[in-house]
PDB file of C-alpha atoms and ligand atoms in Angstrom:
ATOM      1  CA  UNK A   1      10.657 -16.864 -12.248  1.00  0.00           C
ATOM      2  CA  UNK A   2       9.427 -20.343 -11.794  1.00  0.00           C
ATOM      3  CA  UNK A   3       6.585 -21.430  -9.339  1.00  0.00           C
ATOM      4  CA  UNK A   4       9.015 -22.782  -6.698  1.00  0.00           C
ATOM      5  CA  UNK A   5      11.112 -19.662  -6.652  1.00  0.00           C
ATOM      6  CA  UNK A   6       8.014 -17.449  -6.408  1.00  0.00           C
ATOM      7  CA  UNK A   7       6.735 -19.460  -3.435  1.00  0.00           C
ATOM      8  CA  UNK A   8      10.142 -19.029  -1.917  1.00  0.00           C
ATOM      9  CA  UNK A   9      10.417 -15.254  -2.467  1.00  0.00           C
ATOM     10  CA  UNK A  10       7.017 -14.798  -0.964  1.00  0.00           C
ATOM     11  CA  UNK A  11       7.673 -17.023   2.025  1.00  0.00           C
ATOM     12  CA  UNK A  12      11.059 -15.454   2.737  1.00  0.00           C
ATOM     13  CA  UNK A  13       9.678 -11.899   2.713  1.00  0.00           C
ATOM     14  CA  UNK A  14       6.695 -13.010   4.822  1.00  0.00           C
ATOM     15  CA  UNK A  15       8.614 -14.847   7.430  1.00  0.00           C
ATOM     16  CA  UNK A  16      11.493 -12.306   7.634  1.00  0.00           C
ATOM     17  CA  UNK A  17      10.170  -9.009   6.231  1.00  0.00           C
ATOM     18  CA  UNK A  18      12.524  -6.195   5.434  1.00  0.00           C
ATOM     19  CA  UNK A  19      11.919  -2.570   6.738  1.00  0.00           C
ATOM     20  CA  UNK A  20       9.506  -3.704   9.497  1.00  0.00           C
ATOM     21  CA  UNK A  21       9.326  -1.196  12.306  1.00  0.00           C
ATOM     22  CA  UNK A  22       7.291   1.481  13.937  1.00  0.00           C
ATOM     23  CA  UNK A  23       8.464   5.133  13.352  1.00  0.00           C
ATOM     24  CA  UNK A  24       7.805   8.207  15.525  1.00  0.00           C
ATOM     25  CA  UNK A  25       9.507  10.869  13.597  1.00  0.00           C
ATOM     26  CA  UNK A  26       8.174  14.073  11.932  1.00  0.00           C
ATOM     27  CA  UNK A  27      10.520  13.613   8.990  1.00  0.00           C
ATOM     28  CA  UNK A  28       8.341  10.635   7.933  1.00  0.00           C
ATOM     29  CA  UNK A  29       4.955  10.822   6.171  1.00  0.00           C
ATOM     30  CA  UNK A  30       2.519   8.462   7.851  1.00  0.00           C
ATOM     31  CA  UNK A  31      -0.253   6.690   5.969  1.00  0.00           C
ATOM     32  CA  UNK A  32      -2.497   3.760   6.805  1.00  0.00           C
ATOM     33  CA  UNK A  33      -3.741   1.364   4.137  1.00  0.00           C
ATOM     34  CA  UNK A  34      -6.149  -1.451   4.748  1.00  0.00           C
ATOM     35  CA  UNK A  35      -8.140  -4.043   2.945  1.00  0.00           C
ATOM     36  CA  UNK A  36     -11.670  -4.803   4.020  1.00  0.00           C
ATOM     37  CA  UNK A  37     -11.712  -8.107   2.308  1.00  0.00           C
ATOM     38  CA  UNK A  38      -8.717  -9.485   4.214  1.00  0.00           C
ATOM     39  CA  UNK A  39      -7.022  -8.928   7.720  1.00  0.00           C
ATOM     40  CA  UNK A  40      -4.547  -6.490   5.990  1.00  0.00           C
ATOM     41  CA  UNK A  41      -4.126  -3.253   7.929  1.00  0.00           C
ATOM     42  CA  UNK A  42      -0.680  -1.733   7.314  1.00  0.00           C
ATOM     43  CA  UNK A  43       0.918   1.383   8.674  1.00  0.00           C
ATOM     44  CA  UNK A  44       3.636   2.968   6.430  1.00  0.00           C
ATOM     45  CA  UNK A  45       6.141   5.560   7.277  1.00  0.00           C
ATOM     46  CA  UNK A  46       7.877   7.264   4.254  1.00  0.00           C
ATOM     47  CA  UNK A  47      10.846   9.598   4.402  1.00  0.00           C
ATOM     48  CA  UNK A  48      11.372  11.728   1.293  1.00  0.00           C
ATOM     49  CA  UNK A  49      14.027  14.321   0.738  1.00  0.00           C
ATOM     50  CA  UNK A  50      14.636  16.308  -2.322  1.00  0.00           C
ATOM     51  CA  UNK A  51      12.226  14.102  -4.326  1.00  0.00           C
ATOM     52  CA  UNK A  52      14.087  10.826  -3.353  1.00  0.00           C
ATOM     53  CA  UNK A  53      12.576   8.124  -1.218  1.00  0.00           C
ATOM     54  CA  UNK A  54      15.143   7.816   1.549  1.00  0.00           C
ATOM     55  CA  UNK A  55      13.428   5.282   3.829  1.00  0.00           C
ATOM     56  CA  UNK A  56      10.203   3.330   4.309  1.00  0.00           C
ATOM     57  CA  UNK A  57       9.186   1.370   7.327  1.00  0.00           C
ATOM     58  CA  UNK A  58       5.978  -0.601   7.848  1.00  0.00           C
ATOM     59  CA  UNK A  59       4.030  -2.210  10.708  1.00  0.00           C
ATOM     60  CA  UNK A  60       0.602  -3.757  11.272  1.00  0.00           C
ATOM     61  CA  UNK A  61      -1.198  -7.000  10.686  1.00  0.00           C
ATOM     62  CA  UNK A  62      -1.364  -8.497   7.195  1.00  0.00           C
ATOM     63  CA  UNK A  63      -1.621 -11.761   5.309  1.00  0.00           C
ATOM     64  CA  UNK A  64       1.369 -13.562   3.777  1.00  0.00           C
ATOM     65  CA  UNK A  65       0.778 -11.997   0.324  1.00  0.00           C
ATOM     66  CA  UNK A  66       0.389  -8.501   1.563  1.00  0.00           C
ATOM     67  CA  UNK A  67       3.361  -8.610   4.013  1.00  0.00           C
ATOM     68  CA  UNK A  68       5.582 -10.106   1.412  1.00  0.00           C
ATOM     69  CA  UNK A  69       4.391  -7.468  -1.094  1.00  0.00           C
ATOM     70  CA  UNK A  70       5.119  -4.647   1.347  1.00  0.00           C
ATOM     71  CA  UNK A  71       8.615  -6.096   2.186  1.00  0.00           C
ATOM     72  CA  UNK A  72       9.515  -6.330  -1.457  1.00  0.00           C
ATOM     73  CA  UNK A  73       8.152  -2.902  -2.186  1.00  0.00           C
ATOM     74  CA  UNK A  74      10.168  -1.233   0.565  1.00  0.00           C
ATOM     75  CA  UNK A  75      13.385  -2.724  -0.673  1.00  0.00           C
ATOM     76  CA  UNK A  76      12.676  -1.822  -4.262  1.00  0.00           C
ATOM     77  CA  UNK A  77      11.587   1.817  -3.638  1.00  0.00           C
ATOM     78  CA  UNK A  78      14.041   3.033  -1.119  1.00  0.00           C
ATOM     79  CA  UNK A  79      16.676   5.001  -2.934  1.00  0.00           C
ATOM     80  CA  UNK A  80      14.480   5.749  -5.980  1.00  0.00           C
ATOM     81  CA  UNK A  81      13.325   9.154  -7.075  1.00  0.00           C
ATOM     82  CA  UNK A  82       9.491   9.816  -7.131  1.00  0.00           C
ATOM     83  CA  UNK A  83       9.659   9.451 -10.918  1.00  0.00           C
ATOM     84  CA  UNK A  84      11.392   6.118 -10.758  1.00  0.00           C
ATOM     85  CA  UNK A  85       9.111   4.865  -7.951  1.00  0.00           C
ATOM     86  CA  UNK A  86       5.973   5.782  -9.958  1.00  0.00           C
ATOM     87  CA  UNK A  87       7.378   3.904 -13.006  1.00  0.00           C
ATOM     88  CA  UNK A  88       7.903   0.856 -10.802  1.00  0.00           C
ATOM     89  CA  UNK A  89       4.476   1.118  -9.218  1.00  0.00           C
ATOM     90  CA  UNK A  90       2.809   1.557 -12.664  1.00  0.00           C
ATOM     91  CA  UNK A  91       4.560  -1.492 -13.974  1.00  0.00           C
ATOM     92  CA  UNK A  92       3.467  -3.427 -10.872  1.00  0.00           C
ATOM     93  CA  UNK A  93      -0.203  -2.532 -11.383  1.00  0.00           C
ATOM     94  CA  UNK A  94       0.011  -3.363 -15.074  1.00  0.00           C
ATOM     95  CA  UNK A  95       1.417  -6.801 -14.214  1.00  0.00           C
ATOM     96  CA  UNK A  96      -1.344  -7.421 -11.621  1.00  0.00           C
ATOM     97  CA  UNK A  97      -4.014  -6.314 -13.925  1.00  0.00           C
ATOM     98  CA  UNK A  98      -2.605  -8.386 -16.862  1.00  0.00           C
ATOM     99  CA  UNK A  99      -1.701  -5.461 -18.944  1.00  0.00           C
ATOM    100  CA  UNK A 100       1.676  -5.146 -20.809  1.00  0.00           C
ATOM    101  CA  UNK A 101       4.579  -4.328 -18.383  1.00  0.00           C
ATOM    102  CA  UNK A 102       8.295  -4.114 -18.124  1.00  0.00           C
ATOM    103  CA  UNK A 103       9.476  -7.223 -16.444  1.00  0.00           C
ATOM    104  CA  UNK A 104      13.044  -5.961 -16.314  1.00  0.00           C
ATOM    105  CA  UNK A 105      12.555  -3.515 -13.530  1.00  0.00           C
ATOM    106  CA  UNK A 106      10.248  -5.411 -11.078  1.00  0.00           C
ATOM    107  CA  UNK A 107      12.810  -7.786  -9.639  1.00  0.00           C
ATOM    108  CA  UNK A 108      11.418  -9.768  -6.615  1.00  0.00           C
ATOM    109  CA  UNK A 109       7.931  -8.273  -7.245  1.00  0.00           C
ATOM    110  CA  UNK A 110       7.677 -10.640 -10.298  1.00  0.00           C
ATOM    111  CA  UNK A 111       6.733 -13.246  -7.599  1.00  0.00           C
ATOM    112  CA  UNK A 112       3.226 -11.854  -7.944  1.00  0.00           C
ATOM    113  CA  UNK A 113       2.974 -12.144 -11.727  1.00  0.00           C
ATOM    114  CA  UNK A 114       0.215 -14.920 -11.454  1.00  0.00           C
ATOM    115  CA  UNK A 115      -1.737 -13.332  -8.593  1.00  0.00           C
ATOM    116  CA  UNK A 116      -4.426 -12.344 -11.100  1.00  0.00           C
ATOM    117  CA  UNK A 117      -5.535 -15.963 -10.918  1.00  0.00           C
ATOM    118  CA  UNK A 118      -6.830 -15.326  -7.431  1.00  0.00           C
ATOM    119  CA  UNK A 119      -8.871 -12.219  -7.780  1.00  0.00           C
ATOM    120  CA  UNK A 120      -9.228 -11.482  -4.096  1.00  0.00           C
ATOM    121  CA  UNK A 121      -5.522 -11.584  -3.555  1.00  0.00           C
ATOM    122  CA  UNK A 122      -4.889  -8.713  -6.062  1.00  0.00           C
ATOM    123  CA  UNK A 123      -5.955  -6.164  -3.404  1.00  0.00           C
ATOM    124  CA  UNK A 124      -3.539  -7.839  -0.961  1.00  0.00           C
ATOM    125  CA  UNK A 125      -0.639  -7.602  -3.249  1.00  0.00           C
ATOM    126  CA  UNK A 126      -1.399  -4.002  -4.386  1.00  0.00           C
ATOM    127  CA  UNK A 127      -2.215  -2.686  -0.836  1.00  0.00           C
ATOM    128  CA  UNK A 128       1.223  -1.289  -0.022  1.00  0.00           C
ATOM    129  CA  UNK A 129       1.511   0.445  -3.447  1.00  0.00           C
ATOM    130  CA  UNK A 130      -1.867   2.132  -2.742  1.00  0.00           C
ATOM    131  CA  UNK A 131      -0.376   3.342   0.609  1.00  0.00           C
ATOM    132  CA  UNK A 132       2.848   4.668  -1.036  1.00  0.00           C
ATOM    133  CA  UNK A 133       0.857   6.549  -3.708  1.00  0.00           C
ATOM    134  CA  UNK A 134      -1.105   8.211  -0.874  1.00  0.00           C
ATOM    135  CA  UNK A 135       2.197   9.132   0.837  1.00  0.00           C
ATOM    136  CA  UNK A 136       3.620  10.632  -2.463  1.00  0.00           C
ATOM    137  CA  UNK A 137       0.382  12.542  -2.829  1.00  0.00           C
ATOM    138  CA  UNK A 138       0.736  13.943   0.689  1.00  0.00           C
ATOM    139  CA  UNK A 139       4.413  14.892   0.020  1.00  0.00           C
ATOM    140  CA  UNK A 140       3.437  16.738  -3.141  1.00  0.00           C
ATOM    141  CA  UNK A 141       0.891  18.725  -1.203  1.00  0.00           C
ATOM    142  CA  UNK A 142       3.125  19.670   1.587  1.00  0.00           C
TER     143      UNK A 142
HETATM  144 ZN1   ZN B 201      -4.366  -9.985   2.471  1.00  0.00          ZN
END
């Protein structure tokens, strides 16, 4: 993904995020995730059924990087099994932390492959993934 495309992907997902919305429904697991070094404060609602992520919605205030990352994450993870989702998340963290990763599965999330150059933005990009891992943990313990 070249630099222009990365900017475009991030801008599109920030200005017109997917899966934005507030949910009041017991079938959804609610988690909040926030970043003290930025304005990011994101509510996530995750619906899981038989080990599949059926739906994710998010709301709250967040910077461009965090909003775009959350939008992309929701699109990528809905429809995946917990195992597939964890593989995606692990690869995303590996990319952010400059470890070896599988670029074939990350799709639009590859827009963040140079975010390590701005250390304080890494937390913005990974914030929704921290939230979804909390939600998966809650699901496991239910
Ligand atoms: Zn941020």
